[in-house]
Coordinates of C-alpha atoms and ligand atoms in Angstrom, one line a residue:
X219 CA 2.4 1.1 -11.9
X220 CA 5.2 -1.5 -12.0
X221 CA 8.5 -1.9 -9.9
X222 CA 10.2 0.2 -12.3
X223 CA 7.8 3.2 -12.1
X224 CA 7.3 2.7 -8.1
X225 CA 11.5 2.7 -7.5
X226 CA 11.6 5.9 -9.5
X227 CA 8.6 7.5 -8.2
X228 CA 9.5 6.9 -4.2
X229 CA 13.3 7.7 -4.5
X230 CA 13.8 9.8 -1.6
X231 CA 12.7 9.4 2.3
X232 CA 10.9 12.6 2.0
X233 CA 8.9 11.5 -1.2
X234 CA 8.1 8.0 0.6
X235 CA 7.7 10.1 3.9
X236 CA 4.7 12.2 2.2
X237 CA 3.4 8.9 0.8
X238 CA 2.8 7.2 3.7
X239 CA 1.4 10.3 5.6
X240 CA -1.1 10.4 2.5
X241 CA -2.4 7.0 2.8
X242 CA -2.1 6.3 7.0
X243 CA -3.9 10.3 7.4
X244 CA -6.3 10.2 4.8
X245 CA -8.7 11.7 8.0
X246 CA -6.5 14.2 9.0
X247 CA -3.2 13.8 11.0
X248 CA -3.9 11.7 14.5
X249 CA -1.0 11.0 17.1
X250 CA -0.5 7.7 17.1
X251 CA 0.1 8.0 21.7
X252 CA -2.9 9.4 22.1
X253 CA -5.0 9.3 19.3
X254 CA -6.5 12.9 19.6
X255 CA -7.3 14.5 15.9
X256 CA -5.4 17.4 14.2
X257 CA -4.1 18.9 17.1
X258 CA -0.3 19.0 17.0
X259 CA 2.5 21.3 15.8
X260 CA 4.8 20.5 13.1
X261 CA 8.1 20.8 14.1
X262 CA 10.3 23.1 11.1
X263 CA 12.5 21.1 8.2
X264 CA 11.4 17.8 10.0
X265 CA 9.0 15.0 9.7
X266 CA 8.3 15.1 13.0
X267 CA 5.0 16.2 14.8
X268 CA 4.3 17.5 18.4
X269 CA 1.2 16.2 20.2
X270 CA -0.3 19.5 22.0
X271 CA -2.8 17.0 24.0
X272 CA -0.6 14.8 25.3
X273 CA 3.1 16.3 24.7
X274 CA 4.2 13.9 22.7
X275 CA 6.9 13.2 19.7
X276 CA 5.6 11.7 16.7
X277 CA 6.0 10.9 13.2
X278 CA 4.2 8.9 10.6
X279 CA 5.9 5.9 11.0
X280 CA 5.1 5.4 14.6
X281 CA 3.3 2.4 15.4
X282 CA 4.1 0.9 11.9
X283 CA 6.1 -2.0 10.4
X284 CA 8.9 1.3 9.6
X285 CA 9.3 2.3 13.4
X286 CA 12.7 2.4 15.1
X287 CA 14.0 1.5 11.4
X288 CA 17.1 3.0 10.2
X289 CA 16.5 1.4 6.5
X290 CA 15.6 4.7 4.4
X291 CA 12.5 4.2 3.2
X292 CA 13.2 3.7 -0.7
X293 CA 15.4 0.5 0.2
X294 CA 12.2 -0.3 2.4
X295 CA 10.0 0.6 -0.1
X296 CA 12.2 -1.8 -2.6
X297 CA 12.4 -4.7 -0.7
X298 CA 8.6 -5.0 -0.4
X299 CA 8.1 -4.5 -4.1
X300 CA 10.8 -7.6 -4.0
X301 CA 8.8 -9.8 -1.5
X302 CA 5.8 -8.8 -3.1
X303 CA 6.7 -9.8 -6.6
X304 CA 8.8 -13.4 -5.6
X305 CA 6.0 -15.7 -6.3
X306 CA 7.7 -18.5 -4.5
X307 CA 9.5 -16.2 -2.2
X308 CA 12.4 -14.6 -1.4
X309 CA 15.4 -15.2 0.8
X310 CA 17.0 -13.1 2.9
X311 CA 20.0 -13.8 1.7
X312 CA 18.5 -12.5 -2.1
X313 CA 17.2 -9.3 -0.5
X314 CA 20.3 -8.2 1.0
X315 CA 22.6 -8.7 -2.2
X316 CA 19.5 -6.7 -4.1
X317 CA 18.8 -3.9 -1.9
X318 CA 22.5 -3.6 -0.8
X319 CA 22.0 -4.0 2.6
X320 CA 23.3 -6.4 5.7
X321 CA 22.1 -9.8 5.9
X322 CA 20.3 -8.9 8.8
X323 CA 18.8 -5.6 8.6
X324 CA 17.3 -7.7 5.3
X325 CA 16.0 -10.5 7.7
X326 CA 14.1 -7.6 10.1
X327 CA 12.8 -6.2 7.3
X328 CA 11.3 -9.0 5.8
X329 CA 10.2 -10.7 8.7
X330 CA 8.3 -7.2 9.3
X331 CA 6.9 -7.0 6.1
X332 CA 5.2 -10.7 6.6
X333 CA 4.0 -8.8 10.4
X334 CA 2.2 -6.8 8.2
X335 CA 0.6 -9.3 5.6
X336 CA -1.1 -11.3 8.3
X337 CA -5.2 -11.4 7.4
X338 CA -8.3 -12.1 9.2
X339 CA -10.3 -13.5 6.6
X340 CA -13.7 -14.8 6.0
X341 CA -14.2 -17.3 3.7
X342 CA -17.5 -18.7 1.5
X343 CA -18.6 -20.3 -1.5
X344 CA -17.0 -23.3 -2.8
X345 CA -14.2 -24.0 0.1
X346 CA -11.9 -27.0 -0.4
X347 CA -9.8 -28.2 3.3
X348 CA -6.9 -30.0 3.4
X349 CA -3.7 -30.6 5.6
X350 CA 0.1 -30.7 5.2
X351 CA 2.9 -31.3 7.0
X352 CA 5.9 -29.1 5.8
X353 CA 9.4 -29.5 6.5
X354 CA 10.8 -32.4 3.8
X355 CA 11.8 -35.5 4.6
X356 CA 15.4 -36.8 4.6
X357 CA 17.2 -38.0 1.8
X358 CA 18.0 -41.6 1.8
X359 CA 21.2 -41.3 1.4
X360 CA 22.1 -37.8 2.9
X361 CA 25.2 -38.8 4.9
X362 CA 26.6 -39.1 1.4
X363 CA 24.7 -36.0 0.1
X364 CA 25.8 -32.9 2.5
X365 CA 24.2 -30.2 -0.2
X366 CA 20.7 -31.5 0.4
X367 CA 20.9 -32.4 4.3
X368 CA 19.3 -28.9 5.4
X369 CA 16.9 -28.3 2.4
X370 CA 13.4 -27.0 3.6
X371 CA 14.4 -28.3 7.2
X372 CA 12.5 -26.9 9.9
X373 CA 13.6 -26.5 13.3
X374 CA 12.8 -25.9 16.3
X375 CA 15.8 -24.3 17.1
X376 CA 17.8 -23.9 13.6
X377 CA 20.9 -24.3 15.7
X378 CA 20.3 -27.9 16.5
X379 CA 18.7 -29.7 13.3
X380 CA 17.5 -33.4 13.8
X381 CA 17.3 -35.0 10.8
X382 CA 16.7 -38.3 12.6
X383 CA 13.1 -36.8 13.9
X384 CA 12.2 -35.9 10.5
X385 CA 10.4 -38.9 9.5
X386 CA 7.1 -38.8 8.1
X387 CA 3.2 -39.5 9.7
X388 CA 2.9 -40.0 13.4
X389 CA 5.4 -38.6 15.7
X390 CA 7.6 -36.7 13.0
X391 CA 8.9 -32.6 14.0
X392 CA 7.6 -31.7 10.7
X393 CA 5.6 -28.7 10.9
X394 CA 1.8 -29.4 10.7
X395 CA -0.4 -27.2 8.4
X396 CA -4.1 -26.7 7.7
X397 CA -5.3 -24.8 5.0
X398 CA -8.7 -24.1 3.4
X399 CA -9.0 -22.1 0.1
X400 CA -11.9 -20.8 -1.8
X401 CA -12.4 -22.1 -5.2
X402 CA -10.8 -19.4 -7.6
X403 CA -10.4 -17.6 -4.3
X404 CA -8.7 -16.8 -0.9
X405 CA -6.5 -19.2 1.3
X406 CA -6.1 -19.3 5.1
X407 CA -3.3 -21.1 6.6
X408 CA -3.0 -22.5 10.2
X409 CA 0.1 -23.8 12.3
X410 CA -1.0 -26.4 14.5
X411 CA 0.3 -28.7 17.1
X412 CA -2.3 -31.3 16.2
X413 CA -4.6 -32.6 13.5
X414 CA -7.8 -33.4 15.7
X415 CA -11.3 -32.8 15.8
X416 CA -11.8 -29.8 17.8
X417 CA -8.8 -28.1 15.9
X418 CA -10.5 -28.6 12.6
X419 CA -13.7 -27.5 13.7
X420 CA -12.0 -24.5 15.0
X421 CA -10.8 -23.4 12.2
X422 CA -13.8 -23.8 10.1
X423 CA -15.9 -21.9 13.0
X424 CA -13.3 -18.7 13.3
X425 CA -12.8 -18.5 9.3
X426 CA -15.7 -20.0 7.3
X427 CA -19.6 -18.2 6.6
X428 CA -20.8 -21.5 7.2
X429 CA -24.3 -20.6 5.9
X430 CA -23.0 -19.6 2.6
X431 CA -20.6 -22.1 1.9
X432 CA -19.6 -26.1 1.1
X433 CA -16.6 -27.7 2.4
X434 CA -14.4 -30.5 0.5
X435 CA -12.6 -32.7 2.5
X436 CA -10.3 -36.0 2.1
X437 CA -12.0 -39.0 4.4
X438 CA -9.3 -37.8 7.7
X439 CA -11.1 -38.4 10.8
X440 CA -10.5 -34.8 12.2
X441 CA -13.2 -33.4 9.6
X442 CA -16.2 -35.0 10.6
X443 CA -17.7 -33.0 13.2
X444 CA -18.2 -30.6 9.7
X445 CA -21.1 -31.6 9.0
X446 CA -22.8 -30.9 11.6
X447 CA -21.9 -27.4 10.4
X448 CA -21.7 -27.0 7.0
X449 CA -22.8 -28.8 3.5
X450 CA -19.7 -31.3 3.9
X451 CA -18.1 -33.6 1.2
X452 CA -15.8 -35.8 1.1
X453 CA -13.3 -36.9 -1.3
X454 CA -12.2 -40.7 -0.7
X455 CA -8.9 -40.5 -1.8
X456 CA -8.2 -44.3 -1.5
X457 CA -10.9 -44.7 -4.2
X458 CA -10.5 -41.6 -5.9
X459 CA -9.2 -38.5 -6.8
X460 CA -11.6 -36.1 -8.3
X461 CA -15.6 -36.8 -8.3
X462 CA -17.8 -34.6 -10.7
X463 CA -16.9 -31.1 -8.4
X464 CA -15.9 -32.9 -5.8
X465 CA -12.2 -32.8 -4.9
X466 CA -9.1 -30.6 -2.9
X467 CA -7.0 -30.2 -6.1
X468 CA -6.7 -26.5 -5.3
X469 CA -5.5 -26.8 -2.2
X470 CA -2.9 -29.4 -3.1
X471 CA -1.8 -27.1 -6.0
X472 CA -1.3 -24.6 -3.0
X473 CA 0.9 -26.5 -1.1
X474 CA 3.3 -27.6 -4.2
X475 CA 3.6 -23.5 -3.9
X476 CA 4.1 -23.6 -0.7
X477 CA 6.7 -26.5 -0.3
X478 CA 8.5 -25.4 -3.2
X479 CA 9.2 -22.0 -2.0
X480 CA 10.3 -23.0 1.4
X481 CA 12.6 -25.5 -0.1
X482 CA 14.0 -23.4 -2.9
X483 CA 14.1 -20.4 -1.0
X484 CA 14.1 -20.6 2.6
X485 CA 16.4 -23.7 3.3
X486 CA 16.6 -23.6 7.0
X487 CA 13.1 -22.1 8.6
X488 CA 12.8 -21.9 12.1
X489 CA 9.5 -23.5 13.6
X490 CA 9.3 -20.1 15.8
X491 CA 8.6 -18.2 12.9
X492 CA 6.8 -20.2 10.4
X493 CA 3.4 -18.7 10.4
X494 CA 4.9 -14.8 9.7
X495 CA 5.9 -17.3 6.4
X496 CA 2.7 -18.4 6.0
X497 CA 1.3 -15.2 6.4
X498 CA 3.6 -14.1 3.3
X499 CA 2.6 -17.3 1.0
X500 CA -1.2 -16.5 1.5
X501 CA -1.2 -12.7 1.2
X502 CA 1.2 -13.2 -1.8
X503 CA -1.8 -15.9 -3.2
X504 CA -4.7 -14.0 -1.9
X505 CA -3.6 -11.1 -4.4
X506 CA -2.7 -13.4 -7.4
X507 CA -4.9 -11.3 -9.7
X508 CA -4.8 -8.1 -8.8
X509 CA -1.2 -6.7 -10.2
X510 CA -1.6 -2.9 -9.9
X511 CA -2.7 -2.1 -6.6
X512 CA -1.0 -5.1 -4.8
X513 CA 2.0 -2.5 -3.7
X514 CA -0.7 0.6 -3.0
X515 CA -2.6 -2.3 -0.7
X516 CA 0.4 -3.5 1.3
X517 CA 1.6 -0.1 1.9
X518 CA -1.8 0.7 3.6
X519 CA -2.1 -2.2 5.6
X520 CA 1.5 -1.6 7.2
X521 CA 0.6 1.6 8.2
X522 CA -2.6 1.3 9.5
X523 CA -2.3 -2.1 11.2
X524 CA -1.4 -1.7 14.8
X525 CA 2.2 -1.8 16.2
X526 CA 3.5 -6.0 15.3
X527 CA 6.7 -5.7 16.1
X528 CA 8.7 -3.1 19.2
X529 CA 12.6 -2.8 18.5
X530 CA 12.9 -5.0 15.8
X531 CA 11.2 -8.1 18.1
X532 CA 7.5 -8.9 17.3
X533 CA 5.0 -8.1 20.1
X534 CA 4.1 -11.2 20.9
X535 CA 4.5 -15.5 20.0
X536 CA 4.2 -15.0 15.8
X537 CA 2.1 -18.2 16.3
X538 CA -0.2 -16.4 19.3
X539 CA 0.1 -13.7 16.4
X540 CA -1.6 -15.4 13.8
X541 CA -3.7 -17.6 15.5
X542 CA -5.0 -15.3 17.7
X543 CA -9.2 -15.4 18.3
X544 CA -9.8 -12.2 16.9
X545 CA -13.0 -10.0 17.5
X546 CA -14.6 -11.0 14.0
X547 CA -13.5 -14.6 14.2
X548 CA -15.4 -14.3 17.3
X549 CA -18.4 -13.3 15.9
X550 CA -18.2 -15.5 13.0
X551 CA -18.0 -18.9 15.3
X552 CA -20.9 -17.5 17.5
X553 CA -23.1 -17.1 14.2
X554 CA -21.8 -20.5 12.8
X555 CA -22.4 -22.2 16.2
X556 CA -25.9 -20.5 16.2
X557 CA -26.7 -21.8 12.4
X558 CA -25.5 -25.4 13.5
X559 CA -28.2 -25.7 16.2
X560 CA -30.6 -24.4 14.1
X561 CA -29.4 -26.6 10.9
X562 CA -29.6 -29.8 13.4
X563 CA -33.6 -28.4 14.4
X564 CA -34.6 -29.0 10.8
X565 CA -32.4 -32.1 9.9
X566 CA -34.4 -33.8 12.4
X567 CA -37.5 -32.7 11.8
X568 CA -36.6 -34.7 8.9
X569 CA -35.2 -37.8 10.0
X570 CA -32.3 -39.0 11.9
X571 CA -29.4 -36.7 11.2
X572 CA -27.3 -39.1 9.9
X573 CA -29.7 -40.8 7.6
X574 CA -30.4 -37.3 5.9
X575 CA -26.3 -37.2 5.0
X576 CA -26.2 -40.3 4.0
X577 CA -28.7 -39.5 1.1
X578 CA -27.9 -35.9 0.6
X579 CA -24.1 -37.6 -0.1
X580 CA -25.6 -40.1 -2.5
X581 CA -27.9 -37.4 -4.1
X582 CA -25.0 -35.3 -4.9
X583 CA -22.7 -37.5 -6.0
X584 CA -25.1 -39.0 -9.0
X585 CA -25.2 -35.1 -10.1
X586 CA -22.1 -34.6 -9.7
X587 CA -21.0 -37.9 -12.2
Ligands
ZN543 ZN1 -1.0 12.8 21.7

């Protein structure tokens, strides 16, 4: 179905209503307080169920990215098909001229809709790592230049913009990014406070099957700890920029998507609430290919997921949000930490660990030319 067909087909709360309650009670209607399983009383010429465990109100939006939401649900339902479709994304701004609606019941409805696109995803295969600072630097001359002064700025506070601190490399208040994407695959983004070592490895330990997969890397410091992990190469991009199948060329093409729809769309970005953007640029990425179901999909995971956001503020930091250890990243880094210790066991049954890279490296990179 396209946009067209979707806008006509969900034109009316009751019609988007019944939609939901089709895909979040697929098992059979559950109250969302108490969880207890088709036990409730539905109250006449209303969407509105009655708990007869635990007393309770509910209705199908409870616990959703569409609670305590006076935005009927079409104009909800339009607006996602918006963000969903905006390949370098959407203002707010955009979406409330579109959908006919304030600039700021726009903003909470967007910002929900990116609560609800954040992933926990496992990567494997052919994995390419990379880092980015985002923010853009100033222009030269941009006392002279007021139009482009606040382009793709990112603040701490959006109030107080310091274009002075912009500067790039060490010490700048540009955001700081790592990514790692899967060849003709998924992307996982990460807002950090600093490049380093133990970040990195984090990272690759929470997101990365590290017995099914190779990592490409550029020659920073902060990524080699990987190999004691993972098949690891790297990239020298001093000397070069592609060798044989070595190189990050997919996660640079990322970022020019990134960087170009924070500076064409979003203008002025608040540190605070960068990742819930991330969240969008990778969900929007993560789905490139798949045109038909992409609204069915979203619409599912916002009703399922658990309660993000309580009167229109999320439930917690959007970076503790998205960044947050969860249960199968947990997993994941105890298997990976498990594989590393038994990788090192045979490596040096071998020879010196090092020694063993140092060919493997050469090895590979006379197949690879
Ligand atoms: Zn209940």
């Amino acid at each position: 179905m396209g946009t067209f067909s979707i806008i006509n087909k969900y034109d009316t709360q009751s019609k988007c209503i019944e939609y939901l309650e089709s895909l979040r009670w697929k098992n059979g209607v559950f109250c969302p307080h108490c969880g207890v399983l088709d036990h409730y009383t539905k109250r006449k010429q209303t969407n509105i169920y009655h708990c007869n465990d635990c007393n309770q109100d509910f209705s199908v939006m409870v616990g959703t990215i569409f609670e305590h939401s006076r935005l009927p649900l079409p104009k909800w339902f339009f607006i996602i098909m918006l963000m969903l479709e905006a390949k370098k994304g959407i203002s707010s701004s955009q979406l409330c001229r579109n959908a006919e609606v304030s600039y700021k019941t726009a903003w909470l409805a967007a910002m929900r809709i990116r609560c609800a696109m954040i992933e926990d995803i496992e990567l494997s295969g052919t994995i390419e790592g990379d880092e980015t600072y985002v923010g853009g630097k100033p222009k030269k001359n941009y006392l002279n230049d007021n139009s482009n002064t606040q382009l793709s700025q990112i603040a701490e506070d959006p109030t107080k913009l310091n274009i002075s601190n912009n500067k790039r490399g060490r010490g700048t208040s540009k955001a700081k990014i790592a990514g790692m994407v899967e060849r003709k695959g998924r992307v996982i983004l990460k807002l950090m406070d600093t490049f380093s070592t133990a970040t990195m490895l984090a990272m690759l330990k929470r997101n990365v099957d590290t017995t099914k997969s190779t990592v490409m890397t550029d020659e920073a410091k902060f990524y080699n700890k990987f190999e004691d992990y993972v098949d690891h190469f790297v990239i020298k991009h001093k000397e070069e920029y592609v060798n044989g199948k070595i190189h990050t060329n997919t996660i640079e093409g990322f970022w020019s998507i990134v960087k170009a729809g924070i500076k064409g769309q979003y203008r002025v970005l608040s540190k605070k609430y960068l990742p819930f953007y991330l969240a969008e640029f990778a969900y929007r990425y993560n789905r490139r290919d798949e045109h038909k179901l992409i609204f069915e999909d979203f619409i599912e995971d916002a009703v399922s997921e658990e309660k993000c956001m309580i009167y229109y503020k999320p439930i917690a930091d959007p970076r503790e949000m998205t960044n947050k250890l969860t249960t199968q990243q947990k997993k994941l880094a105890e298997k990976n930490e498990h594989n590393m210790e038994g990788r090192i066991l045979r490596l040096q049954k071998l020879e010196p660990v090092k020694k063993v890279y140092k060919k493997r490296t050469k090895k590979n990179k006379k197949k690879a030319a």
